[in-house]
Amino acid sequence: MKSMVQKKIGMGVFSVWALVSMSLFVAACSSSAEKSIAGGTTEDAGIVAITDRVVSGVSQKGPFLVGTSVTIQELDGQTLDQTGKSFKSSIKNDKGEFTVKGVNLVSQYALLEVNGYYRNEVTGQKSGGMIILNALTNLQSRDHVNVNLVTHLATGRILKLVQEEGKSFSDAKKQAEQEVLASFGITASMGSSEDLDLFTGEGGAALLAISVLMQRDVSEADFSERIALAAMSFADSGVWAGADKAEVADWAFNVYARFQGSTSAQGINVLAEARNYVESWNDGDSVPPFEKYIYNFWVNEYGLGSCSEKNLYAIQTNTNKMSKYYKYEFSCYKEGWELVRVTRGDDGYLYRSFKEDKYLWSAENLRKTNTSKGTCYDLEKSNCETYGALFKRDEAISACPDESSLPTFKDVQRLLNKYGGDGKKVAKELRAEDGFHALNGGWYDGNEFVGKDEMAVFWLRSWGFEKKGFFFLKIDSKGARIEFMEEDENVVVQASVRCLGDDRLDDSESESIDETMVYRDRRSKWGDEFYDLVDIEGNIWMATDMAYYFYESDDNLIYPWDEAKRACPEGWHLPSRQEWNDLLMLVADSSRGIKEGETEYYGVDYKLMGDANDWIDDYYQDDYDGIGNIADFAFVGPHNLYGFNVHPYLYDRSHAFFWTSSDATEEDKSAESATHAYAVSIGLDSVKIVLHDKQTQNAVRCIKG
């Protein structure tokens, strides 16, 4: 014969025990004359009486404290009502162990209730208030019952599945336990919930993770409320969802980021401390690897999916609308999903990110942080909260958090080109909430705060070459564009800061060359500089002009010859005249000597030239009413064939000049004197190796070796 909880029930609705939210107490509803008896007669129901049984187990939130009361409530075999008969004992040691002797019940179904103080896994302290945890069990084939959060959260659900949906007790219990675990991102079978122990096996790891997640950094009262709400949600639908769960996921993401040891993650490593606390309660023995279940929980709640070798460096967006990190982007690294690194400030604040091709930008203005200075617009703190802070030039240079930096002229120009270059359409694109998300936070123009709700102004790391001054990205009603302001020591300007992440870089600085290879130069006090590399016939060239600053007062990236010779980092050097000649001869159709050993190269045309839009042909400029951009002319041929990416001076957009390491007296005894050295002139009309006075300031390209 099968008992009433083993038999499919198709008769009336039997009310589920009420879950009292703040006390966590599960009470049986009283039976009434009108209530259906689910299992028929006692004989039909197959009720098995429990006689003179010793029931033991452990009760854990963390472990309940010695002296905590443990009660076994007798349940009616037909109605599952409490009969009023109970058997009491108490926790006997620091691991939460208990034993209840002489248990005699009218049926095999019992409710265990533990009521008392417990050890908090997150703080390591004894709780400041008491809680109640329950377990609904079948004692027919067991006399060991552990009471924990999984047994507690499953209790109401088991009752509903049996009483309202007609499931057998064993099927209902299995389903309820699976639903509880699934809500925490745990899909593997962990066995019966009454066998789970914080100190043992995979089930213990899962249980410890659930306990840490539900406790997190809240008081016992808030914890009690969370458990009650979750229990009611499970009882009703078998699912835990809502804003409360999203808060737990956000907390889990933050503590897991610290556990991973990210250099930009600040704060206490909560998971490491929780492990230490629990191991100390386990006589120093190690506890199961619960941290992975913390990770699985928030990844599951954010809808990020799997992260493996198959989708390494892929970007996914948090789709949980209740999360405070909704729409934040995460990248699949070897260690798993991580918020893109550019988005965490030194104070732990998380900045939303924006992906521009392979580059990762912060999509919020930098706030005042633990280490950065800054001023709020109109000196109002609320403006910092809305728009971020405004920074002086020297503050902006070092304000970005680890693994990110202030963008260069080239970075911002690339961003603008993504949307068409400049103008109102580009400004609209840069204001998009799911993109760069430029906010009109205004700036301090040297005299007053202006432009809030009208414009956004951002610092660039680059500054003027021949003219001393600074560059900004300005976005207003006219459009989006890069603007220049000449330096004036009597004028202090403050603008917003956006940071560009270094995630595209290989931290090992491997010298293998591919399309994304970048060299990181760490020498400058102003912050790391990054140089694209290109392999031309086995020679590794920097495809970016050298930007090493010798002095604090440096305000350009061109050098006299003596400084040019020592500008390249270790392992690199200023190329000789011969090395430049080899490169130019590879590109040119022919060459000829001109005077005193100088050389002119034919057919180079635009093959070494970077973006055609950066160049102006000064010969044709007047004839074309000031429209001198070479991209406007049909005769422009293929450019940048070798990825060498030559750009003109910002204020002489028809030529670029580079130093060689060759002294005129060494290369040509008929040269003018020791005051000259060889330089490379790359223009639209000609390419030459020529003599320049050593005090002339030219750009530097470095070559490997």
XYZ file of C-alpha atoms in Angstrom:
705
model
C 0.000 0.000 0.000
C 1.224 3.521 -0.756
C 0.938 6.385 1.726
C -0.985 9.502 0.865
C 2.245 11.406 0.095
C 3.469 8.561 -2.107
C 0.225 8.426 -4.073
C -0.750 10.923 -6.828
C -3.354 13.192 -5.280
C -6.266 14.351 -7.386
C -8.639 15.360 -4.618
C -9.284 18.894 -3.286
C -6.753 21.593 -2.466
C -4.864 21.153 0.793
C -3.559 24.481 2.081
C 0.230 25.017 2.137
C 1.790 25.882 5.454
C 2.163 29.609 5.913
C 5.668 31.004 5.753
C 6.046 33.687 8.412
C 8.451 36.137 6.794
C 10.420 37.710 9.647
C 10.671 34.693 11.965
C 11.249 32.139 9.189
C 8.769 29.924 11.035
C 6.829 27.302 9.061
C 3.543 26.473 10.740
C 1.089 23.734 9.825
C -2.437 24.763 8.945
C -5.030 23.308 11.252
C -7.312 20.699 9.769
C -11.022 21.284 9.451
C -14.066 19.171 8.964
C -14.418 20.396 5.375
C -10.780 19.613 4.430
C -10.228 16.561 2.215
C -8.139 13.730 3.579
C -5.563 13.264 0.864
C -4.666 9.620 1.355
C -7.868 7.871 2.262
C -7.825 5.459 5.209
C -4.820 4.841 7.410
C -4.417 1.405 5.896
C -4.649 2.739 2.330
C -2.207 5.522 3.105
C 0.565 3.102 4.110
C 1.537 5.137 7.140
C 4.603 3.848 8.951
C 4.953 4.693 12.610
C 8.365 5.660 13.958
C 9.229 3.940 17.218
C 11.938 4.770 19.762
C 14.164 6.306 17.080
C 17.395 8.262 17.628
C 17.523 11.121 15.107
C 20.763 13.062 14.640
C 22.229 15.577 12.228
C 23.872 18.978 11.866
C 22.138 22.322 11.713
C 23.960 24.898 9.669
C 23.502 28.379 8.398
C 26.849 28.626 9.503
C 26.763 26.142 12.332
C 24.198 26.985 14.979
C 25.640 27.722 18.400
C 25.803 25.305 21.311
C 22.497 25.320 23.190
C 20.327 26.179 20.155
C 16.980 24.372 20.442
C 16.169 21.525 18.041
C 12.571 20.293 17.802
C 11.053 17.388 15.876
C 7.362 18.023 15.244
C 5.109 15.015 14.764
C 2.967 15.213 11.612
C -0.335 13.488 11.010
C 0.147 10.838 8.330
C -3.089 11.711 6.591
C -3.117 15.503 6.733
C 0.506 16.434 7.499
C -0.861 18.651 10.256
C 1.237 19.016 13.378
C -0.302 16.886 16.086
C 1.165 19.013 18.870
C 3.524 16.280 19.956
C 7.204 17.148 19.738
C 10.632 15.966 20.810
C 13.298 18.430 21.856
C 17.047 18.582 22.143
C 19.785 21.133 21.520
C 22.984 21.727 19.553
C 25.835 20.009 21.364
C 29.023 21.385 19.722
C 30.469 24.140 17.541
C 29.804 22.208 14.333
C 26.053 22.366 14.894
C 25.592 18.683 15.656
C 22.499 17.438 17.516
C 20.898 14.187 18.659
C 17.250 13.668 19.570
C 16.532 10.412 21.417
C 13.360 8.465 22.000
C 11.474 9.785 18.989
C 8.057 8.125 18.611
C 5.810 9.374 15.779
C 2.475 8.337 14.337
C 3.896 8.569 10.794
C 7.219 8.695 8.995
C 6.800 12.384 8.122
C 8.293 14.955 10.435
C 9.177 18.624 10.545
C 12.497 19.565 12.124
C 12.844 23.073 13.479
C 16.054 24.735 14.679
C 15.757 28.062 16.496
C 18.747 30.024 17.701
C 21.933 31.968 17.051
C 24.380 30.916 14.359
C 27.879 31.608 13.061
C 27.941 34.119 10.206
C 30.200 32.884 7.373
C 30.675 36.366 5.915
C 31.728 38.181 9.091
C 33.046 35.236 11.085
C 31.032 36.489 14.059
C 28.165 35.052 16.060
C 24.829 36.355 14.837
C 23.180 39.215 16.671
C 19.729 37.675 16.367
C 18.032 34.291 16.241
C 16.583 32.612 13.174
C 14.501 29.492 12.526
C 15.338 26.905 9.853
C 13.188 23.911 8.952
C 13.483 20.561 7.216
C 10.593 18.406 5.999
C 11.666 14.767 5.939
C 10.652 11.129 5.631
C 12.150 9.164 8.547
C 11.101 5.770 7.219
C 14.540 5.058 5.752
C 16.765 7.578 7.531
C 17.652 8.651 11.034
C 20.188 11.361 10.069
C 18.690 14.715 9.050
C 20.680 17.897 8.423
C 18.836 21.211 8.634
C 20.048 23.990 6.339
C 18.994 26.678 3.895
C 18.190 24.219 1.099
C 15.902 22.126 3.326
C 14.276 25.326 4.539
C 13.687 26.904 1.121
C 12.335 23.614 -0.265
C 9.806 22.965 2.535
C 6.909 25.122 1.342
C 7.414 24.038 -2.257
C 7.271 20.345 -1.324
C 3.950 20.878 0.421
C 2.414 22.706 -2.515
C 3.552 20.110 -5.057
C 2.075 17.324 -2.931
C -1.103 19.022 -1.773
C -2.089 21.074 -4.826
C -0.436 19.296 -7.749
C -0.828 15.701 -6.584
C 2.828 14.673 -6.658
C 4.243 11.958 -4.457
C 6.371 13.093 -1.531
C 9.573 11.738 -3.080
C 8.910 13.356 -6.479
C 7.889 16.647 -4.882
C 10.958 16.710 -2.687
C 13.292 15.967 -5.592
C 11.685 18.646 -7.768
C 11.684 21.270 -5.016
C 15.357 20.679 -4.232
C 16.284 20.923 -7.919
C 14.329 24.164 -8.259
C 16.070 25.703 -5.258
C 19.515 24.763 -6.566
C 18.676 25.908 -10.108
C 17.741 29.346 -8.810
C 21.325 29.620 -7.583
C 22.728 28.494 -10.947
C 23.421 24.951 -9.727
C 22.257 22.265 -12.155
C 24.179 19.206 -10.980
C 22.498 16.746 -8.624
C 23.621 17.197 -5.013
C 21.629 14.355 -3.488
C 19.123 14.794 -0.709
C 19.098 18.193 0.978
C 19.112 16.497 4.419
C 22.579 15.113 3.617
C 24.210 18.428 2.742
C 27.038 19.500 5.062
C 29.054 22.720 4.745
C 32.270 20.830 5.404
C 31.851 17.932 2.956
C 31.910 17.382 -0.818
C 30.291 19.161 -3.755
C 26.987 19.389 -1.941
C 28.745 21.171 0.894
C 30.330 23.592 -1.587
C 26.925 24.385 -3.062
C 25.371 24.803 0.385
C 28.158 27.117 1.570
C 27.800 29.245 -1.568
C 24.038 29.567 -1.021
C 24.562 30.464 2.625
C 27.139 33.155 1.756
C 24.942 34.566 -1.015
C 21.838 34.860 1.143
C 23.735 36.328 4.084
C 26.033 38.659 2.109
C 26.633 41.963 3.927
C 23.226 42.460 5.577
C 21.946 42.294 9.133
C 20.164 39.265 10.591
C 16.836 41.078 10.234
C 17.430 41.754 6.541
C 18.688 38.221 6.084
C 15.511 36.872 7.718
C 13.372 38.942 5.394
C 15.296 37.768 2.315
C 14.902 34.115 3.325
C 11.195 34.558 3.958
C 10.586 36.254 0.601
C 12.609 33.619 -1.232
C 10.784 30.776 0.560
C 7.398 32.216 -0.379
C 8.535 32.657 -3.980
C 9.698 29.045 -4.152
C 6.486 27.767 -2.550
C 4.370 29.656 -5.047
C 6.212 29.016 -8.314
C 9.409 27.058 -7.718
C 11.425 30.082 -8.794
C 13.220 32.810 -6.898
C 13.226 36.044 -8.867
C 12.915 39.801 -8.536
C 14.865 42.830 -7.416
C 16.022 41.146 -4.210
C 17.707 38.385 -6.181
C 19.327 40.926 -8.535
C 20.828 42.692 -5.497
C 22.377 39.411 -4.401
C 23.765 38.844 -7.910
C 25.345 42.320 -7.956
C 26.957 41.665 -4.584
C 28.184 38.260 -5.786
C 29.755 39.806 -8.874
C 31.647 42.346 -6.789
C 32.988 39.865 -4.256
C 33.955 37.405 -6.970
C 35.877 40.132 -8.816
C 37.911 40.650 -5.640
C 38.372 36.893 -5.259
C 39.842 36.781 -8.790
C 42.448 39.259 -7.649
C 41.875 41.821 -10.392
C 44.431 44.604 -9.986
C 41.673 47.165 -10.363
C 39.335 45.563 -7.822
C 39.545 47.100 -4.393
C 38.173 45.992 -1.048
C 38.097 43.001 1.253
C 38.283 39.580 -0.367
C 35.020 38.349 1.128
C 35.207 34.842 -0.295
C 38.739 34.249 0.947
C 37.720 35.409 4.410
C 34.591 33.233 4.383
C 36.757 30.242 3.513
C 39.097 31.018 6.403
C 36.206 31.334 8.863
C 34.567 28.058 7.848
C 37.862 26.158 7.853
C 38.574 27.438 11.363
C 35.219 25.989 12.440
C 36.225 22.691 10.792
C 39.341 22.212 12.928
C 41.457 23.800 10.200
C 40.536 21.226 7.551
C 39.892 22.576 4.060
C 36.356 23.166 2.870
C 35.005 22.386 -0.611
C 35.600 24.853 -3.508
C 32.417 26.859 -3.063
C 33.683 29.963 -4.916
C 32.790 28.551 -8.334
C 29.118 28.475 -7.328
C 29.253 32.156 -6.403
C 30.618 32.803 -9.904
C 27.975 30.623 -11.586
C 25.216 32.449 -9.730
C 25.907 35.978 -10.970
C 26.913 34.816 -14.458
C 23.596 32.987 -14.716
C 21.635 35.977 -13.401
C 23.358 38.325 -15.860
C 22.580 36.001 -18.784
C 26.205 35.891 -19.939
C 26.277 32.244 -21.000
C 29.356 30.055 -21.173
C 32.930 31.337 -21.316
C 35.519 28.998 -22.828
C 38.352 28.807 -25.340
C 35.716 28.870 -28.082
C 34.584 32.418 -27.266
C 37.683 33.840 -25.590
C 37.613 37.669 -25.466
C 33.997 37.741 -26.617
C 31.855 40.530 -25.177
C 28.432 39.943 -23.625
C 26.017 42.386 -22.023
C 24.245 41.963 -18.678
C 20.578 41.459 -19.636
C 19.173 41.514 -16.093
C 17.082 44.688 -16.048
C 16.881 44.674 -12.245
C 20.662 44.675 -11.845
C 22.348 48.001 -11.184
C 24.895 46.852 -13.764
C 22.242 46.307 -16.449
C 23.748 46.694 -19.947
C 27.299 46.663 -18.578
C 29.629 44.691 -20.831
C 31.635 41.649 -19.773
C 34.538 40.022 -21.563
C 35.362 36.309 -21.611
C 38.896 35.989 -20.276
C 40.800 32.799 -19.492
C 39.657 33.093 -15.869
C 35.997 33.523 -16.855
C 33.639 36.455 -17.327
C 34.920 39.788 -16.051
C 33.626 43.304 -16.296
C 35.916 44.996 -18.773
C 38.793 46.279 -16.680
C 38.578 49.912 -17.715
C 35.351 50.274 -15.793
C 36.479 49.936 -12.176
C 37.764 53.024 -10.380
C 40.279 52.939 -7.555
C 37.411 53.494 -5.124
C 35.641 50.377 -6.411
C 33.059 52.337 -8.421
C 32.062 50.410 -11.547
C 31.883 52.356 -14.790
C 29.749 51.209 -17.652
C 31.830 50.328 -20.717
C 31.547 50.846 -24.449
C 33.236 48.671 -27.072
C 34.573 50.402 -30.166
C 35.856 47.588 -32.368
C 38.713 46.076 -30.302
C 38.947 49.087 -27.965
C 37.143 49.400 -24.639
C 36.100 52.831 -23.365
C 34.461 53.883 -20.140
C 30.963 55.042 -20.996
C 30.650 57.308 -17.955
C 32.645 60.373 -16.982
C 35.301 59.730 -14.358
C 34.223 60.637 -10.835
C 36.340 61.926 -7.981
C 38.020 58.813 -6.596
C 40.334 57.780 -3.792
C 43.448 58.904 -5.642
C 42.234 61.345 -8.279
C 41.386 64.975 -7.665
C 38.695 66.852 -9.499
C 36.064 69.528 -9.125
C 32.295 69.306 -9.340
C 30.581 71.690 -11.765
C 29.556 74.839 -9.845
C 31.141 73.111 -6.816
C 27.905 71.143 -6.359
C 28.393 67.505 -5.286
C 25.232 66.449 -7.103
C 26.826 67.445 -10.408
C 29.701 65.018 -9.775
C 27.191 62.248 -9.158
C 25.410 63.001 -12.432
C 28.210 64.129 -14.746
C 31.422 63.047 -13.040
C 34.161 65.456 -12.015
C 36.021 68.096 -14.018
C 39.815 67.745 -13.993
C 42.769 70.002 -14.617
C 45.227 68.899 -17.279
C 47.817 67.453 -14.865
C 45.057 65.729 -12.874
C 43.535 64.190 -15.998
C 46.830 62.649 -17.150
C 47.021 60.352 -14.119
C 43.338 60.085 -13.200
C 42.392 56.889 -15.055
C 42.325 53.668 -13.022
C 44.738 50.782 -13.516
C 44.697 49.086 -16.904
C 43.309 52.166 -18.641
C 44.583 55.553 -19.758
C 43.552 58.930 -21.130
C 42.938 58.612 -24.907
C 45.292 60.145 -27.464
C 44.503 62.286 -30.500
C 44.697 59.124 -32.595
C 42.285 57.241 -30.312
C 39.638 59.958 -30.449
C 40.052 60.499 -34.184
C 39.480 56.767 -34.679
C 36.351 56.958 -32.514
C 35.000 59.882 -34.542
C 35.788 58.128 -37.814
C 33.714 55.175 -36.637
C 30.648 57.402 -36.979
C 31.693 59.464 -39.972
C 34.346 61.941 -38.811
C 32.576 64.901 -37.230
C 29.345 66.872 -37.295
C 25.898 66.625 -35.747
C 25.298 63.014 -36.787
C 28.462 61.936 -35.006
C 27.484 63.946 -31.922
C 24.139 62.138 -31.837
C 25.868 58.759 -32.116
C 28.268 59.613 -29.289
C 25.356 60.594 -27.033
C 23.608 57.220 -27.492
C 22.893 55.599 -24.136
C 24.024 52.172 -25.298
C 27.272 53.572 -26.754
C 29.777 56.232 -25.711
C 26.941 57.962 -23.804
C 28.343 61.499 -23.758
C 26.613 63.632 -21.125
C 26.497 67.417 -21.336
C 28.425 68.062 -18.138
C 30.001 71.337 -19.290
C 33.513 72.454 -18.312
C 35.522 75.205 -16.648
C 36.825 77.327 -19.544
C 39.448 79.181 -17.524
C 37.070 81.863 -16.278
C 33.843 80.168 -15.221
C 31.812 76.985 -15.292
C 29.917 76.909 -18.574
C 27.999 74.546 -20.806
C 26.178 72.197 -18.424
C 23.263 70.647 -20.301
C 24.725 72.136 -23.506
C 28.083 70.493 -24.200
C 30.507 67.743 -23.245
C 34.247 68.448 -23.204
C 36.842 65.691 -22.736
C 40.615 65.804 -22.297
C 42.969 64.149 -24.795
C 46.409 63.013 -23.733
C 48.057 64.472 -26.850
C 49.151 68.096 -27.079
C 50.411 70.449 -29.746
C 53.687 69.990 -31.597
C 54.778 73.390 -32.911
C 52.177 75.317 -30.947
C 52.058 74.698 -27.230
C 48.610 73.659 -26.149
C 46.063 70.968 -25.502
C 43.442 69.001 -27.373
C 39.841 68.317 -26.391
C 36.943 66.312 -27.744
C 34.009 68.720 -27.763
C 30.425 67.630 -28.360
C 27.728 70.314 -28.585
C 24.912 71.566 -30.812
C 27.392 72.109 -33.667
C 28.549 68.520 -33.644
C 31.494 66.441 -32.404
C 35.084 67.447 -33.139
C 38.614 67.711 -31.787
C 39.549 71.252 -30.752
C 42.851 72.833 -29.759
C 43.582 75.448 -27.079
C 46.925 77.189 -26.785
C 48.605 76.880 -23.429
C 48.407 79.867 -21.109
C 50.007 79.469 -17.695
C 47.538 82.001 -16.275
C 44.496 80.038 -17.427
C 43.401 76.856 -15.668
C 40.978 74.732 -17.651
C 38.965 71.808 -16.299
C 37.205 69.189 -18.421
C 35.735 65.690 -18.194
C 37.745 62.470 -18.423
C 36.978 59.281 -20.304
C 39.388 56.362 -20.036
C 40.440 53.884 -22.690
C 41.135 50.328 -21.581
C 44.304 48.366 -22.224
C 42.469 45.053 -22.654
C 43.566 44.848 -26.288
C 47.187 44.506 -25.124
C 49.181 41.395 -24.311
C 50.468 41.949 -20.773
C 53.413 39.660 -21.424
C 54.637 42.061 -24.146
C 55.215 39.100 -26.445
C 57.111 40.126 -29.550
C 55.136 37.880 -31.874
C 53.698 40.168 -34.508
C 50.090 40.032 -35.603
C 47.466 42.539 -36.612
C 46.862 43.627 -33.034
C 50.468 43.637 -31.787
C 51.282 46.609 -29.627
C 54.437 47.513 -27.691
C 53.907 49.011 -24.223
C 56.508 51.573 -23.141
C 56.386 51.964 -19.357
C 59.126 54.589 -18.937
C 57.150 57.802 -18.742
C 55.841 59.302 -15.485
C 52.885 60.533 -17.516
C 51.624 57.009 -18.031
C 52.295 54.087 -20.364
C 52.549 54.738 -24.098
C 51.435 52.183 -26.686
C 52.942 51.665 -30.118
C 51.514 49.656 -33.000
C 54.124 47.425 -34.623
C 54.570 46.349 -38.226
C 56.794 43.669 -39.769
C 58.325 44.862 -43.055
C 60.598 42.314 -44.707
C 61.616 40.879 -41.337
C 62.304 44.237 -39.700
C 60.015 45.221 -36.840
C 59.194 48.939 -36.985
C 57.038 50.996 -34.688
C 54.092 52.210 -36.741
C 53.572 55.095 -34.315
C 55.800 58.107 -33.688
C 57.823 57.889 -30.475
C 56.284 59.809 -27.561
C 58.871 59.648 -24.789
C 59.128 62.731 -22.578
C 62.597 63.660 -21.339
C 61.513 66.534 -19.130
C 58.481 67.499 -17.093
C 58.140 70.564 -19.291
C 58.062 68.603 -22.556
C 55.089 69.705 -24.583
C 55.750 68.085 -27.966
C 56.763 64.757 -29.462
C 59.552 65.928 -31.747
C 63.189 66.006 -30.750
C 66.554 67.539 -31.580
C 68.975 64.913 -32.901
C 70.857 64.254 -29.648
C 67.597 63.493 -27.840
C 66.247 61.487 -30.765
C 69.183 59.070 -30.459
C 68.160 58.166 -26.898
C 64.383 58.330 -27.252
C 63.814 54.672 -28.192
C 63.235 52.127 -25.382
C 65.645 49.348 -24.525
C 65.806 46.738 -27.273
C 64.931 49.332 -29.921
C 66.993 51.979 -31.688
C 66.817 55.024 -33.920
C 67.165 53.627 -37.463
C 70.249 54.490 -39.452
C 70.274 56.148 -42.823
C 70.865 52.705 -44.377
C 67.872 51.166 -42.584
C 65.647 53.989 -43.789
C 67.083 53.586 -47.293
C 66.262 49.864 -47.275
C 62.665 50.632 -46.330
C 62.249 53.402 -48.896
C 63.841 51.381 -51.686
C 61.390 48.554 -50.956
C 58.533 50.974 -51.528
C 59.958 53.229 -54.262
C 60.159 52.635 -57.996
C 63.629 54.218 -58.162
C 65.968 56.714 -56.507
C 68.775 59.143 -57.291
C 71.386 61.101 -55.410
C 70.849 64.821 -55.212
C 73.622 66.579 -53.264
C 76.235 65.705 -50.650
C 74.969 62.157 -50.307
C 71.287 63.067 -50.008
C 68.821 60.801 -51.816
C 65.409 61.300 -53.437
C 62.976 58.413 -53.922
C 60.451 58.145 -56.760
C 57.177 56.268 -56.746
C 56.696 56.188 -52.987
C 53.556 58.236 -53.527
C 51.089 57.472 -50.711
C 52.238 53.950 -49.887
C 53.601 54.842 -46.445
C 50.917 57.388 -45.687
C 48.315 56.836 -42.970
C 44.757 58.131 -43.195
C 44.485 60.255 -46.352
C 42.118 62.608 -44.538
C 44.990 63.785 -42.308
C 47.039 65.204 -45.197
C 46.685 68.501 -47.049
C 48.416 69.163 -50.333
C 49.812 72.653 -49.868
C 50.532 72.973 -53.613
C 46.883 72.571 -54.587
C 45.265 74.110 -51.528
C 44.954 77.679 -52.861
C 43.749 76.552 -56.283
C 40.937 74.604 -54.694
C 39.595 77.382 -52.476
C 41.142 75.983 -49.348
C 39.907 72.467 -49.926
C 43.297 70.815 -49.845
C 42.525 67.468 -48.255
C 44.059 64.892 -50.584
C 41.112 62.558 -50.167
C 39.198 65.073 -52.303
C 41.394 64.379 -55.329
C 40.887 61.533 -57.747
C 44.612 60.964 -58.329
C 45.198 59.641 -54.804
C 46.456 56.082 -55.172
C 46.619 53.168 -52.701
C 47.966 54.303 -49.342
C 49.434 52.723 -46.213
C 50.195 49.473 -48.042
C 52.731 48.417 -45.403
C 50.858 49.607 -42.304
C 53.646 52.128 -41.625
C 51.022 54.770 -40.927
C 52.917 58.042 -41.480
C 51.005 61.113 -40.294
C 51.930 64.730 -41.016
C 52.635 67.391 -38.407
C 49.363 68.675 -37.054
C 50.157 72.226 -38.226
C 51.994 71.346 -41.425
C 49.745 68.732 -42.890
C 51.796 68.172 -46.045
C 55.066 66.739 -44.625
C 56.460 64.464 -41.948
C 60.141 64.487 -40.878
C 62.007 61.693 -39.086
C 65.551 61.541 -37.750
C 68.061 58.866 -38.726
C 70.899 57.943 -36.376
C 73.505 58.861 -39.039
C 75.768 61.834 -38.449
C 76.679 63.772 -41.578
C 80.422 63.567 -40.842
C 80.196 59.801 -40.547
C 78.213 59.269 -43.713
C 79.666 61.888 -46.035
C 82.961 63.699 -45.494
C 81.787 66.460 -47.832
C 78.768 67.221 -45.691
C 78.404 70.689 -44.277
C 79.774 70.006 -40.783
C 79.273 68.119 -37.567
C 76.266 70.321 -36.913
C 74.124 68.289 -39.331
C 72.667 64.778 -39.406
C 70.461 62.904 -41.840
C 66.681 63.034 -41.693
C 63.849 61.569 -43.771
C 61.344 63.926 -45.370
C 58.064 62.331 -46.430
C 55.740 64.633 -48.351
C 53.007 64.383 -50.930
C 55.256 65.603 -53.723
C 58.540 63.926 -52.767
C 60.323 61.598 -50.350
C 63.972 62.366 -49.515
C 66.818 61.646 -47.162
C 68.249 65.104 -46.472
C 70.563 66.954 -44.103
C 69.037 68.800 -41.152
C 70.652 70.907 -38.491
C 70.895 68.781 -35.348
C 68.874 71.332 -33.397
C 65.941 70.865 -35.746
C 63.141 68.982 -34.071
C 61.910 65.938 -35.978
C 59.815 62.892 -35.161
C 61.279 59.500 -34.257
C 60.395 56.016 -35.452
C 62.095 53.125 -33.653
C 63.194 49.801 -35.120
C 63.635 46.549 -33.197
C 67.125 45.367 -32.333
